[in-house]
PDB file of C-alpha atoms in Angstrom:
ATOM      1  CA  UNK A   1     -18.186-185.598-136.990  1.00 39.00           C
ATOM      2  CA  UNK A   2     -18.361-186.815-140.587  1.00 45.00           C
ATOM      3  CA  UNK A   3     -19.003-183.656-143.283  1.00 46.00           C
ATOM      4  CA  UNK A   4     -21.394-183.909-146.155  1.00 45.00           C
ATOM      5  CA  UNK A   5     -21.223-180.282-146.864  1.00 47.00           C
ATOM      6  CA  UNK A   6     -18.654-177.555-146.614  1.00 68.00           C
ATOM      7  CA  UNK A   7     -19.792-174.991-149.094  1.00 74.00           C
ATOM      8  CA  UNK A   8     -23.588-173.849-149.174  1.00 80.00           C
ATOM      9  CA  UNK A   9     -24.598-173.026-152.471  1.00 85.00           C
ATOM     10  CA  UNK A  10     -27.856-173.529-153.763  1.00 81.00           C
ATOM     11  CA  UNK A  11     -29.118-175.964-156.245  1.00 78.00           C
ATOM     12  CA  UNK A  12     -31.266-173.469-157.902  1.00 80.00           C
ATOM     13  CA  UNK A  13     -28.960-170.310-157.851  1.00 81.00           C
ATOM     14  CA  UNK A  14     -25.976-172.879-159.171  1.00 82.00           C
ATOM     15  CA  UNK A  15     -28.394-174.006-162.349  1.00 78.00           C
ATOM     16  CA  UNK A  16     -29.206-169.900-163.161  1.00 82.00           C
ATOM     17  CA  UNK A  17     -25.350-169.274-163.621  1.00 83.00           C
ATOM     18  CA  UNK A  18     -23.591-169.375-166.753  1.00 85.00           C
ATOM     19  CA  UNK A  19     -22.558-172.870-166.937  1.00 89.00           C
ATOM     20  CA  UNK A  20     -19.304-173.791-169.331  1.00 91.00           C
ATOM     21  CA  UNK A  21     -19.049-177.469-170.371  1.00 89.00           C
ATOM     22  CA  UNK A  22     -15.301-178.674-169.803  1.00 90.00           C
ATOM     23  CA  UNK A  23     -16.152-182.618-170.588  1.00 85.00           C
ATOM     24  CA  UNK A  24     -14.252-183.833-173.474  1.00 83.00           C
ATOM     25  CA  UNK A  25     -16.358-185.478-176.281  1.00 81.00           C
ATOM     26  CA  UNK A  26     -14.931-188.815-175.287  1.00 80.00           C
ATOM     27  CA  UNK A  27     -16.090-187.789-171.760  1.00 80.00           C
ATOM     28  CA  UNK A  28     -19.712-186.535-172.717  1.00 78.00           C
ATOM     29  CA  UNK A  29     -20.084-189.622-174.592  1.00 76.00           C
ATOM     30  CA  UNK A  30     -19.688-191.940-171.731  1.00 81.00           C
ATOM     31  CA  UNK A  31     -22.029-189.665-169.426  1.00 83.00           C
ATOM     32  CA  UNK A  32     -19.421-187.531-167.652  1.00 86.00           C
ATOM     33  CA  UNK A  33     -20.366-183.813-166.712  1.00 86.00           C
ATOM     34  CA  UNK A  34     -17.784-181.091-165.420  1.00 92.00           C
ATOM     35  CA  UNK A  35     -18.551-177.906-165.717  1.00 91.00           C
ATOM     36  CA  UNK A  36     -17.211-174.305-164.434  1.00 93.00           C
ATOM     37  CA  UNK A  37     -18.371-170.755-163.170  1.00 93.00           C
ATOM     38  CA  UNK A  38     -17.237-167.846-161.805  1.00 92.00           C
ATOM     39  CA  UNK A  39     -18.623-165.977-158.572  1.00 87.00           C
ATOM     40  CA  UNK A  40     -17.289-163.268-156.733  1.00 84.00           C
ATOM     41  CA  UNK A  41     -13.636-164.042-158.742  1.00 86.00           C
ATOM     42  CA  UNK A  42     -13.451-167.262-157.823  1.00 90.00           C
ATOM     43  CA  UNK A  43     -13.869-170.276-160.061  1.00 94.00           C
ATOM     44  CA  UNK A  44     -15.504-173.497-159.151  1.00 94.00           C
ATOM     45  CA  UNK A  45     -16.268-176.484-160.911  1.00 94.00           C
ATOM     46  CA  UNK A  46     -19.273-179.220-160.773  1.00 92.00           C
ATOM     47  CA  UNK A  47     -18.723-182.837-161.792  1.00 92.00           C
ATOM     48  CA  UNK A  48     -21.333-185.608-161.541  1.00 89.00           C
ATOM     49  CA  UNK A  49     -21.859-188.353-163.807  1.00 88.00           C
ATOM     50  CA  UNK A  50     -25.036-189.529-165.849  1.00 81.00           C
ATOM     51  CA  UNK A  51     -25.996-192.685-165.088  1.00 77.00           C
ATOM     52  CA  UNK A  52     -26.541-195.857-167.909  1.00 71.00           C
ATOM     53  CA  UNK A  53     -24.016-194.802-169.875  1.00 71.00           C
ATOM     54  CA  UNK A  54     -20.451-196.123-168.599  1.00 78.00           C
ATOM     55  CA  UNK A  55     -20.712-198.640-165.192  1.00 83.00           C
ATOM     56  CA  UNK A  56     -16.535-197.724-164.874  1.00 84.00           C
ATOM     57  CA  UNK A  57     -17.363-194.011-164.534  1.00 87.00           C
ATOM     58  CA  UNK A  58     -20.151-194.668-162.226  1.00 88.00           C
ATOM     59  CA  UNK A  59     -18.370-196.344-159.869  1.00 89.00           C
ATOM     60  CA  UNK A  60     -15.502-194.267-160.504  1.00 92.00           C
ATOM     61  CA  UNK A  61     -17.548-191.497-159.520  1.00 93.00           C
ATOM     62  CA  UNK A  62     -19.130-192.529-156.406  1.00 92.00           C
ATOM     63  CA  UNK A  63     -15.966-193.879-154.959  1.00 93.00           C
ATOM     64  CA  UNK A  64     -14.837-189.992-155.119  1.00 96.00           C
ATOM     65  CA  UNK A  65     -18.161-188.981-153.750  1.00 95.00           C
ATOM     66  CA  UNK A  66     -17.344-191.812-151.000  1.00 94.00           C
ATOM     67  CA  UNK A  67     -14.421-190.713-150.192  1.00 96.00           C
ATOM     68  CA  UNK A  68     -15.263-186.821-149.448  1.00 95.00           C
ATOM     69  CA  UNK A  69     -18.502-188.199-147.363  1.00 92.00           C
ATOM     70  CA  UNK A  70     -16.081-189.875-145.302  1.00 93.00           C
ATOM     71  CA  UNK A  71     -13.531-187.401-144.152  1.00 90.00           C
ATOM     72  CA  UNK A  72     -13.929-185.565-141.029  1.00 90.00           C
ATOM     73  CA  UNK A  73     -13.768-181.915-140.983  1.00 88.00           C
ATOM     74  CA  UNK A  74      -9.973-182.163-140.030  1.00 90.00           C
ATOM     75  CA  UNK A  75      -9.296-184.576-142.612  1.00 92.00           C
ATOM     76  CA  UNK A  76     -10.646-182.316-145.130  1.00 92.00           C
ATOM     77  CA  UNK A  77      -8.251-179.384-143.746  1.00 92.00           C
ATOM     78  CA  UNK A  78      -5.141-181.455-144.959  1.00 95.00           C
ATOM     79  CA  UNK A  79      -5.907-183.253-147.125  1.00 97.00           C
ATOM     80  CA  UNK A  80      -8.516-181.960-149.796  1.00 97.00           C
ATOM     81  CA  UNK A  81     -10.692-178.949-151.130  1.00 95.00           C
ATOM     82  CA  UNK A  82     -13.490-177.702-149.633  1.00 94.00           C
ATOM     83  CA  UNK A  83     -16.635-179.421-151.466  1.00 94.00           C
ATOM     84  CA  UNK A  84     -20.527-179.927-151.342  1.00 92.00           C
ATOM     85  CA  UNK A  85     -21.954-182.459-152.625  1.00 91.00           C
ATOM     86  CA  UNK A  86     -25.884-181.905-153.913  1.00 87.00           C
ATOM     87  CA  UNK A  87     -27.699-185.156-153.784  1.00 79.00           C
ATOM     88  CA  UNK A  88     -30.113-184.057-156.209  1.00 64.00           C
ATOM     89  CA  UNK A  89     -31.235-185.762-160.083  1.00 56.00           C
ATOM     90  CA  UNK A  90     -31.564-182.962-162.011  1.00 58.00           C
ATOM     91  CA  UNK A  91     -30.948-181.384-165.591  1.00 58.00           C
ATOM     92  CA  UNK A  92     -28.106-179.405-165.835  1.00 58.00           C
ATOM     93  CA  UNK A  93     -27.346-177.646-169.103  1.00 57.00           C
ATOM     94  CA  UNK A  94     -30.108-179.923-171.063  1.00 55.00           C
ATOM     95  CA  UNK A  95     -27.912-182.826-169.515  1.00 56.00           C
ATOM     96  CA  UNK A  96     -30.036-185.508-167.550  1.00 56.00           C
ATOM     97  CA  UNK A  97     -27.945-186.498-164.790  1.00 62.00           C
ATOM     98  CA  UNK A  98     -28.563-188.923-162.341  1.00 69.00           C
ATOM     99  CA  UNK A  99     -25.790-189.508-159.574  1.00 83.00           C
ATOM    100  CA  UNK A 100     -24.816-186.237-157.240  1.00 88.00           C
ATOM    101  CA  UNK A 101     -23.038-183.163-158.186  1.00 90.00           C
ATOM    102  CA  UNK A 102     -19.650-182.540-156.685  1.00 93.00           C
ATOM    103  CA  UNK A 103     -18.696-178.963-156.210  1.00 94.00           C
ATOM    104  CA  UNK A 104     -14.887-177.849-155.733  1.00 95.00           C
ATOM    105  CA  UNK A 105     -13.467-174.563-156.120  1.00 95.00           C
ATOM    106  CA  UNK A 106     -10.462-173.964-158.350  1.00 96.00           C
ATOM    107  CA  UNK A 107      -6.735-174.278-157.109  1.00 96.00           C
ATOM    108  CA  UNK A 108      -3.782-173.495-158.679  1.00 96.00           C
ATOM    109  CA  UNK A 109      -1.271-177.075-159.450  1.00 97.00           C
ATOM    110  CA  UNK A 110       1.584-177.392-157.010  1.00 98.00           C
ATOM    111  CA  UNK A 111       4.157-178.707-159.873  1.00 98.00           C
ATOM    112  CA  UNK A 112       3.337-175.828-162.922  1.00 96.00           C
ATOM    113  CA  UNK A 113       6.095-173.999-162.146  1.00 96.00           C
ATOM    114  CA  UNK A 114       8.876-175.083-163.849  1.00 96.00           C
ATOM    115  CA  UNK A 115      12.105-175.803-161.816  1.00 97.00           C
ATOM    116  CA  UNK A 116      14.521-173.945-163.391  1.00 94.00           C
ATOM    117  CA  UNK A 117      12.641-170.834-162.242  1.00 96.00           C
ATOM    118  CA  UNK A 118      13.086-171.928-158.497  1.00 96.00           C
ATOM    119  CA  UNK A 119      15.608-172.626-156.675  1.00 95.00           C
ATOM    120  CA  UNK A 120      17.027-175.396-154.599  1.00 95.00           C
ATOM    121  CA  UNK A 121      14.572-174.814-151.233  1.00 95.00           C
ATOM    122  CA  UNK A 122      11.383-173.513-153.497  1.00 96.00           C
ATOM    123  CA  UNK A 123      11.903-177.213-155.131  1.00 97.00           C
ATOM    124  CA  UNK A 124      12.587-178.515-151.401  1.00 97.00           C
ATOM    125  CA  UNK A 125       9.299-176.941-150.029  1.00 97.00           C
ATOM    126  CA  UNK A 126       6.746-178.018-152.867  1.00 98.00           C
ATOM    127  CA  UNK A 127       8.252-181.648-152.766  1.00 98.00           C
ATOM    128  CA  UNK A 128       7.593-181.912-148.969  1.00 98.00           C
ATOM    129  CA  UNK A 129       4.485-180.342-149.110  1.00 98.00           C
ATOM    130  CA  UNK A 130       3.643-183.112-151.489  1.00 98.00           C
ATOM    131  CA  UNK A 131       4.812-185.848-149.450  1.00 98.00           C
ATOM    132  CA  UNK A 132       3.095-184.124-146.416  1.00 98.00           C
ATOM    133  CA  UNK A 133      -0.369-184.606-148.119  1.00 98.00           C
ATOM    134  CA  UNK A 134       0.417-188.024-149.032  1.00 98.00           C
ATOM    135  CA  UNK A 135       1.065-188.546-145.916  1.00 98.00           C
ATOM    136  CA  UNK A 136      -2.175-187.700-143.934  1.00 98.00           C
ATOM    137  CA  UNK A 137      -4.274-189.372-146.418  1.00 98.00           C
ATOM    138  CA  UNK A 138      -2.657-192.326-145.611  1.00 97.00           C
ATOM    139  CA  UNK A 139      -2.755-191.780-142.281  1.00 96.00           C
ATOM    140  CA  UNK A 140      -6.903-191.178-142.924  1.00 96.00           C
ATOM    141  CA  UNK A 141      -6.448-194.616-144.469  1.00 95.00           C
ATOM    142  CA  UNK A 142      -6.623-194.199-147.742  1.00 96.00           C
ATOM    143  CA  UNK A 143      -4.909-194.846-151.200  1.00 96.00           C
ATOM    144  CA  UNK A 144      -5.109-192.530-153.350  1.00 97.00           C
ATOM    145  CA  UNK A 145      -4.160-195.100-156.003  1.00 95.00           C
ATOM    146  CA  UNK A 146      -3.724-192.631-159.145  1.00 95.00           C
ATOM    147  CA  UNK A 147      -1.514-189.828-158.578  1.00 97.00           C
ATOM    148  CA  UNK A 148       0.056-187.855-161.090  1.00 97.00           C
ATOM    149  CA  UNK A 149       1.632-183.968-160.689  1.00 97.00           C
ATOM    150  CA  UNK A 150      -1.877-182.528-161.788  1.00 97.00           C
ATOM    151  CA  UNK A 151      -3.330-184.379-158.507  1.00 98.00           C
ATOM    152  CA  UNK A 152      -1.852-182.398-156.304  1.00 98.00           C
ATOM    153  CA  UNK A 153      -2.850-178.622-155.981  1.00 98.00           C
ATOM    154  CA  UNK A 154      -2.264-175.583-154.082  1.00 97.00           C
ATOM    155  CA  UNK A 155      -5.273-173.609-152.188  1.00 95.00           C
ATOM    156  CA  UNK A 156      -5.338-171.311-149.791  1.00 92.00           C
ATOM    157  CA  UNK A 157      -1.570-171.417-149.666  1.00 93.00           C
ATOM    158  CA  UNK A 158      -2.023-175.126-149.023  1.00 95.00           C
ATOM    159  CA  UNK A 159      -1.387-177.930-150.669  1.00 98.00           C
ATOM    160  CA  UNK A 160      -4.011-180.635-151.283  1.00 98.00           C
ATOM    161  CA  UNK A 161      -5.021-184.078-153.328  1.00 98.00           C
ATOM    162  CA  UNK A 162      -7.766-183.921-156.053  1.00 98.00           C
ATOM    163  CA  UNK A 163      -9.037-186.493-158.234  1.00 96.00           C
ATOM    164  CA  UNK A 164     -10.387-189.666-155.942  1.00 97.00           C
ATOM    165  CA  UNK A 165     -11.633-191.662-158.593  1.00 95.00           C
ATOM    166  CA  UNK A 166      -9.188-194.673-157.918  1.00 93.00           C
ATOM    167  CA  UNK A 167      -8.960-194.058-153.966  1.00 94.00           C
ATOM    168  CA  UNK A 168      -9.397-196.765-151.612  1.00 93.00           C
ATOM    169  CA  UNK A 169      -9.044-197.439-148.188  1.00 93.00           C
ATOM    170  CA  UNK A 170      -6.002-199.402-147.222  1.00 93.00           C
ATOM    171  CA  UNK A 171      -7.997-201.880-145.389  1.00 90.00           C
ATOM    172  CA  UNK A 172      -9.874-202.800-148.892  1.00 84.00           C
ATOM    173  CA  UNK A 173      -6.965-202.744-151.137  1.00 78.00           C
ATOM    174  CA  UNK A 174      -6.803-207.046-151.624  1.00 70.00           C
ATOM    175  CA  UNK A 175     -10.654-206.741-152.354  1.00 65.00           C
ATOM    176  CA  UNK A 176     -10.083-204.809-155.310  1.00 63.00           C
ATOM    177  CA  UNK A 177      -8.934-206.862-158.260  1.00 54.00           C
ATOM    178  CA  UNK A 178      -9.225-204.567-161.375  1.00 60.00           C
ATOM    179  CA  UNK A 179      -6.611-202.653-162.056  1.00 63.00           C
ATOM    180  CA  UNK A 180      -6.966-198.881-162.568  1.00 75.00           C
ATOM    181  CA  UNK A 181      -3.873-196.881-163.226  1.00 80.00           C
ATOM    182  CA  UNK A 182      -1.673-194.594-165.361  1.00 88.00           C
ATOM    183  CA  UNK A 183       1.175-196.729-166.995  1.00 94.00           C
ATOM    184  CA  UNK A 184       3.660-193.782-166.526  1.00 95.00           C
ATOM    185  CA  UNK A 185       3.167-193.770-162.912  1.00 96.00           C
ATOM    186  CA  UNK A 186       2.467-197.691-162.183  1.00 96.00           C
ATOM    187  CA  UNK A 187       4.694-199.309-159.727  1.00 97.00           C
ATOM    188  CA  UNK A 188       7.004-202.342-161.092  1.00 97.00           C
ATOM    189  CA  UNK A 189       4.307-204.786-158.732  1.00 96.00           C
ATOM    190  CA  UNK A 190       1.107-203.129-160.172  1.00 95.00           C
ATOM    191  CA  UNK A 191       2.362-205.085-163.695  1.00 95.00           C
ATOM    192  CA  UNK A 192       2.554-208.368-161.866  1.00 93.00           C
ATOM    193  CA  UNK A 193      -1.103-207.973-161.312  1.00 90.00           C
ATOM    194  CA  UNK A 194      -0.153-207.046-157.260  1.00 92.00           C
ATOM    195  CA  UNK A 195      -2.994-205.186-155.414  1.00 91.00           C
ATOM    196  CA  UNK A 196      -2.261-201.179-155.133  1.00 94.00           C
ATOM    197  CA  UNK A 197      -0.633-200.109-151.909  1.00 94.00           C
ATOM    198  CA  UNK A 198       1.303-197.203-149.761  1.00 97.00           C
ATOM    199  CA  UNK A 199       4.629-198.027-151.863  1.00 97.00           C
ATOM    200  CA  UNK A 200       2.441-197.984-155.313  1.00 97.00           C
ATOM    201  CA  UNK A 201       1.538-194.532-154.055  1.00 97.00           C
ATOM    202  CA  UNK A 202       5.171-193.917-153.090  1.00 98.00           C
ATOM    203  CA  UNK A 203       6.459-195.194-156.042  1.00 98.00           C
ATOM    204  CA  UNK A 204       3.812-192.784-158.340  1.00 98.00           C
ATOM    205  CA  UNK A 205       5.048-189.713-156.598  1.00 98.00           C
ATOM    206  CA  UNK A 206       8.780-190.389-157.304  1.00 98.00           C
ATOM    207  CA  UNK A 207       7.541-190.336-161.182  1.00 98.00           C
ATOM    208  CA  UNK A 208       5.740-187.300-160.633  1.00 98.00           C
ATOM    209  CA  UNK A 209       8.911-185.492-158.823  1.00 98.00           C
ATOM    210  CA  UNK A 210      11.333-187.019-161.711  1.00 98.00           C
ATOM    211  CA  UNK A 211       9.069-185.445-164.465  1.00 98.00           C
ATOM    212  CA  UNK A 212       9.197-182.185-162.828  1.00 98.00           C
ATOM    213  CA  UNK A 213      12.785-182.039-161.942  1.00 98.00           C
ATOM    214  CA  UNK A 214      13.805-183.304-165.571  1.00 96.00           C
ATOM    215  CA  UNK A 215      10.644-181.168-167.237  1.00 96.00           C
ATOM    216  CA  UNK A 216      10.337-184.274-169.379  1.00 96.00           C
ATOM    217  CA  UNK A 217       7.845-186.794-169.396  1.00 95.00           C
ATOM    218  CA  UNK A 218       8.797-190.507-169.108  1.00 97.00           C
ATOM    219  CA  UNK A 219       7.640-192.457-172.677  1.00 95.00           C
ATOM    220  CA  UNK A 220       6.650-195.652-174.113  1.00 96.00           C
ATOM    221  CA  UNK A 221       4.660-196.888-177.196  1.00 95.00           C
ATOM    222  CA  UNK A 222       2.558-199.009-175.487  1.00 96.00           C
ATOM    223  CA  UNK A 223       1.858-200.967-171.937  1.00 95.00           C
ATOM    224  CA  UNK A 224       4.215-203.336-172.498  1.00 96.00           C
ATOM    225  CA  UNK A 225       7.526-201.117-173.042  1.00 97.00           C
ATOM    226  CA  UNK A 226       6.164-199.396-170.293  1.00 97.00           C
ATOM    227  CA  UNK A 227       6.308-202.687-167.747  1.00 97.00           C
ATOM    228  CA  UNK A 228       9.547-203.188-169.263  1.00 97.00           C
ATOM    229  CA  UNK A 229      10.600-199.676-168.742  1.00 97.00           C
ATOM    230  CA  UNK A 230       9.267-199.605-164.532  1.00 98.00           C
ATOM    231  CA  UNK A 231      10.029-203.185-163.954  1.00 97.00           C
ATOM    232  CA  UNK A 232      14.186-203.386-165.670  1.00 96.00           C
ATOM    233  CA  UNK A 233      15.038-199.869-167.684  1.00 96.00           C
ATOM    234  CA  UNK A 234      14.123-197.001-165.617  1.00 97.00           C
ATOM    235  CA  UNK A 235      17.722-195.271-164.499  1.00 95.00           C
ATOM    236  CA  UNK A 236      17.387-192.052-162.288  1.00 96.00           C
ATOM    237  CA  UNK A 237      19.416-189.197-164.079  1.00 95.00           C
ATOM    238  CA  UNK A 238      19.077-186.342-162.554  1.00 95.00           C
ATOM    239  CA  UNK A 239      20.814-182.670-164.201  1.00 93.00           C
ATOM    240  CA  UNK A 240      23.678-182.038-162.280  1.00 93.00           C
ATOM    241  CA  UNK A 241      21.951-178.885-160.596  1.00 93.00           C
ATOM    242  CA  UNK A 242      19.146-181.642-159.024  1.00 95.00           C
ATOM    243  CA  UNK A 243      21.566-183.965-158.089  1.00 95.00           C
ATOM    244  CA  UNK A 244      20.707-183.652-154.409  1.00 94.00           C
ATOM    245  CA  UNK A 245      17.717-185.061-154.657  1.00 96.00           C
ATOM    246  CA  UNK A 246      18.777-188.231-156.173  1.00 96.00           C
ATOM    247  CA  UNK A 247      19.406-190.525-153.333  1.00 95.00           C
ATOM    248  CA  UNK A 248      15.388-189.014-151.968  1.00 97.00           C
ATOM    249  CA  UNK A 249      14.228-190.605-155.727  1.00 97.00           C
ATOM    250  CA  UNK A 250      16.457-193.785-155.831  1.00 97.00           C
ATOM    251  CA  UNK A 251      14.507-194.565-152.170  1.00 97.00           C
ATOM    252  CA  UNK A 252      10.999-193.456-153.550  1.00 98.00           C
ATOM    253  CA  UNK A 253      11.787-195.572-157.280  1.00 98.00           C
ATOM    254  CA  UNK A 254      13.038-198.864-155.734  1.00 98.00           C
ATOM    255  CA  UNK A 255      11.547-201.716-158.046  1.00 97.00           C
ATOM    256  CA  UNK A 256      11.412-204.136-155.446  1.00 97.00           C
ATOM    257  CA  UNK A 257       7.987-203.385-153.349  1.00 96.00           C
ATOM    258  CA  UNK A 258       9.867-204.182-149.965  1.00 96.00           C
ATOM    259  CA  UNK A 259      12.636-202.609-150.633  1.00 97.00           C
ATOM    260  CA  UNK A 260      10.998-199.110-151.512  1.00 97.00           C
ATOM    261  CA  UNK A 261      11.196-196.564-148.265  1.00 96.00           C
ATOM    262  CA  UNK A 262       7.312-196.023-147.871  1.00 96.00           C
ATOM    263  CA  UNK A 263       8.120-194.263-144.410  1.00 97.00           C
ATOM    264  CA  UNK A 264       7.172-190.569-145.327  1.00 97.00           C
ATOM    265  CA  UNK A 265       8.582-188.936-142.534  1.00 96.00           C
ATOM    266  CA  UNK A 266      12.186-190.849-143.398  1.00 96.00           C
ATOM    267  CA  UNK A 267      11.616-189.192-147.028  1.00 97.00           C
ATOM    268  CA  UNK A 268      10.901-185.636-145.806  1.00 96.00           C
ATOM    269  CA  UNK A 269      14.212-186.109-143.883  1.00 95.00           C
ATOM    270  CA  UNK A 270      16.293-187.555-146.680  1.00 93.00           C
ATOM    271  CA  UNK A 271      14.808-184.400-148.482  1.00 93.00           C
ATOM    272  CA  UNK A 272      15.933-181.303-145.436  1.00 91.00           C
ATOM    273  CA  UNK A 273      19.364-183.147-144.860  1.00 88.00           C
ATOM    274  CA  UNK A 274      20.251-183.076-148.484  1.00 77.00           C
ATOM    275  CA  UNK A 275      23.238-180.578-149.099  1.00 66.00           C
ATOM    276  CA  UNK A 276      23.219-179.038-152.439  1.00 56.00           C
TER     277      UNK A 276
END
């Protein structure tokens, strides 16, 4: 059973509401629309895209409106929000838009808490909950091909994936040959012009679980310190507190491709067994 809709709202009660414009001005300039509301304490956002104005962000846009269309209702569960998706051209906020509006509530990120509030199995828990997500979308077959800590969220007391701009299915991956992706979190292959794959993703979320266990971003001037920095620098040093999770992040941060442990239940292992 594939799911176009899981909320209900209507396209007429949506465009009464008090609408708030989050785009940035770059954003706005290239035709990209989010906005936010609040109903009944909860706050939900709409994102669509206005079309003729940037052919990246179009497609960008309807590969994430692909991707929801194609989950099942037990995909959606565990792996992403609840959404609708109103295939209607309309004018929002004096805005002509052209491509669908994609409606998701608001969630809380998994990785804003910083980790020297928590301790050693609240760390534990939100890192495995992060590899468990990972997990079923691959097993959905899908990349998700651009993670980064603010990509992963926490609803309902569960954790999901946002942000499927980039995401494609595994099956497709050697058909796509531009390259989309966040320096900081680009696997050591993804600089030799290799197509994005389960270890890429791998590889992203050991950045993102390095950043928050260090609470410091990884930097570099430009794109070539950082292919210098992925591809020959990069040295796991963990604080001495963390230093269990080391040999989880040395497997995840491999610079070799098929070397890197992409098995995610071997990972969520490596992570329980760990003595502190």
């Amino acid at each position: 059973m594939q799911v176009q809709n899981i909320f209900k709202f209507n396209l007429e009660d949506i465009l009464s509401k008090k609408l708030t414009c989050a785009s940035q001005p770059n954003s706005l300039a290239l035709g990209r629309r989010v906005f936010y509301w609040f109903e009944e304490h909860q706050q939900y956002w709409l994102k669509t895209q206005a079309l003729q104005n940037e052919v990246s962000l179009e497609d960008a846009f309807q590969r994430e409106l692909d991707f929801y269309s194609s989950l099942s209702e037990k995909q959606i569960e565990s792996i992403a929000l609840p959404f609708q998706i109103l295939k209607h051209s309309t004018v929002v906020n004096n805005f002509n838009i052209g491509m669908p509006l994609l409606i998701l509530p608001h969630a809380k990120f998994l990785f804003d808490e910083p980790t020297n509030t928590l301790n050693i199995d609240q760390i534990k828990h939100k890192m495995l909950q992060a590899l468990s997500v990972l997990e079923n979308l691959h097993k959905a077959g899908w990349l998700h091909a651009d993670l980064k800590a603010e990509h992963f969220v926490e609803y309902n007391n569960q954790t999901k994936l946002i942000d499927f701009e980039q995401s494609i299915k595994i099956k497709d991956t050697l058909k796509f040959s531009q390259l989309n992706a966040t320096p900081r979190h680009m696997a050591p292959e993804l600089f030799h012009a290799e197509a994005k794959s389960i270890a890429s993703d791998i590889y992203a979320l050991g950045i993102v679980f390095y950043e928050w266990l260090k609470q410091e971003r990884l930097f570099a001037n430009n794109y070539y310190d950082w292919a210098v920095l992925h591809c020959q620098t990069l040295k796991i040093e963990l604080p001495e507190s963390f230093i269990c999770f080391k040999r989880t992040l040395d497997a995840m941060l491999i610079k070799q491709k098929t070397d890197r442990l992409i098995d995610i239940s071997a990972l969520k292992m490596s992570l329980i067994t760990e003595n502190v």
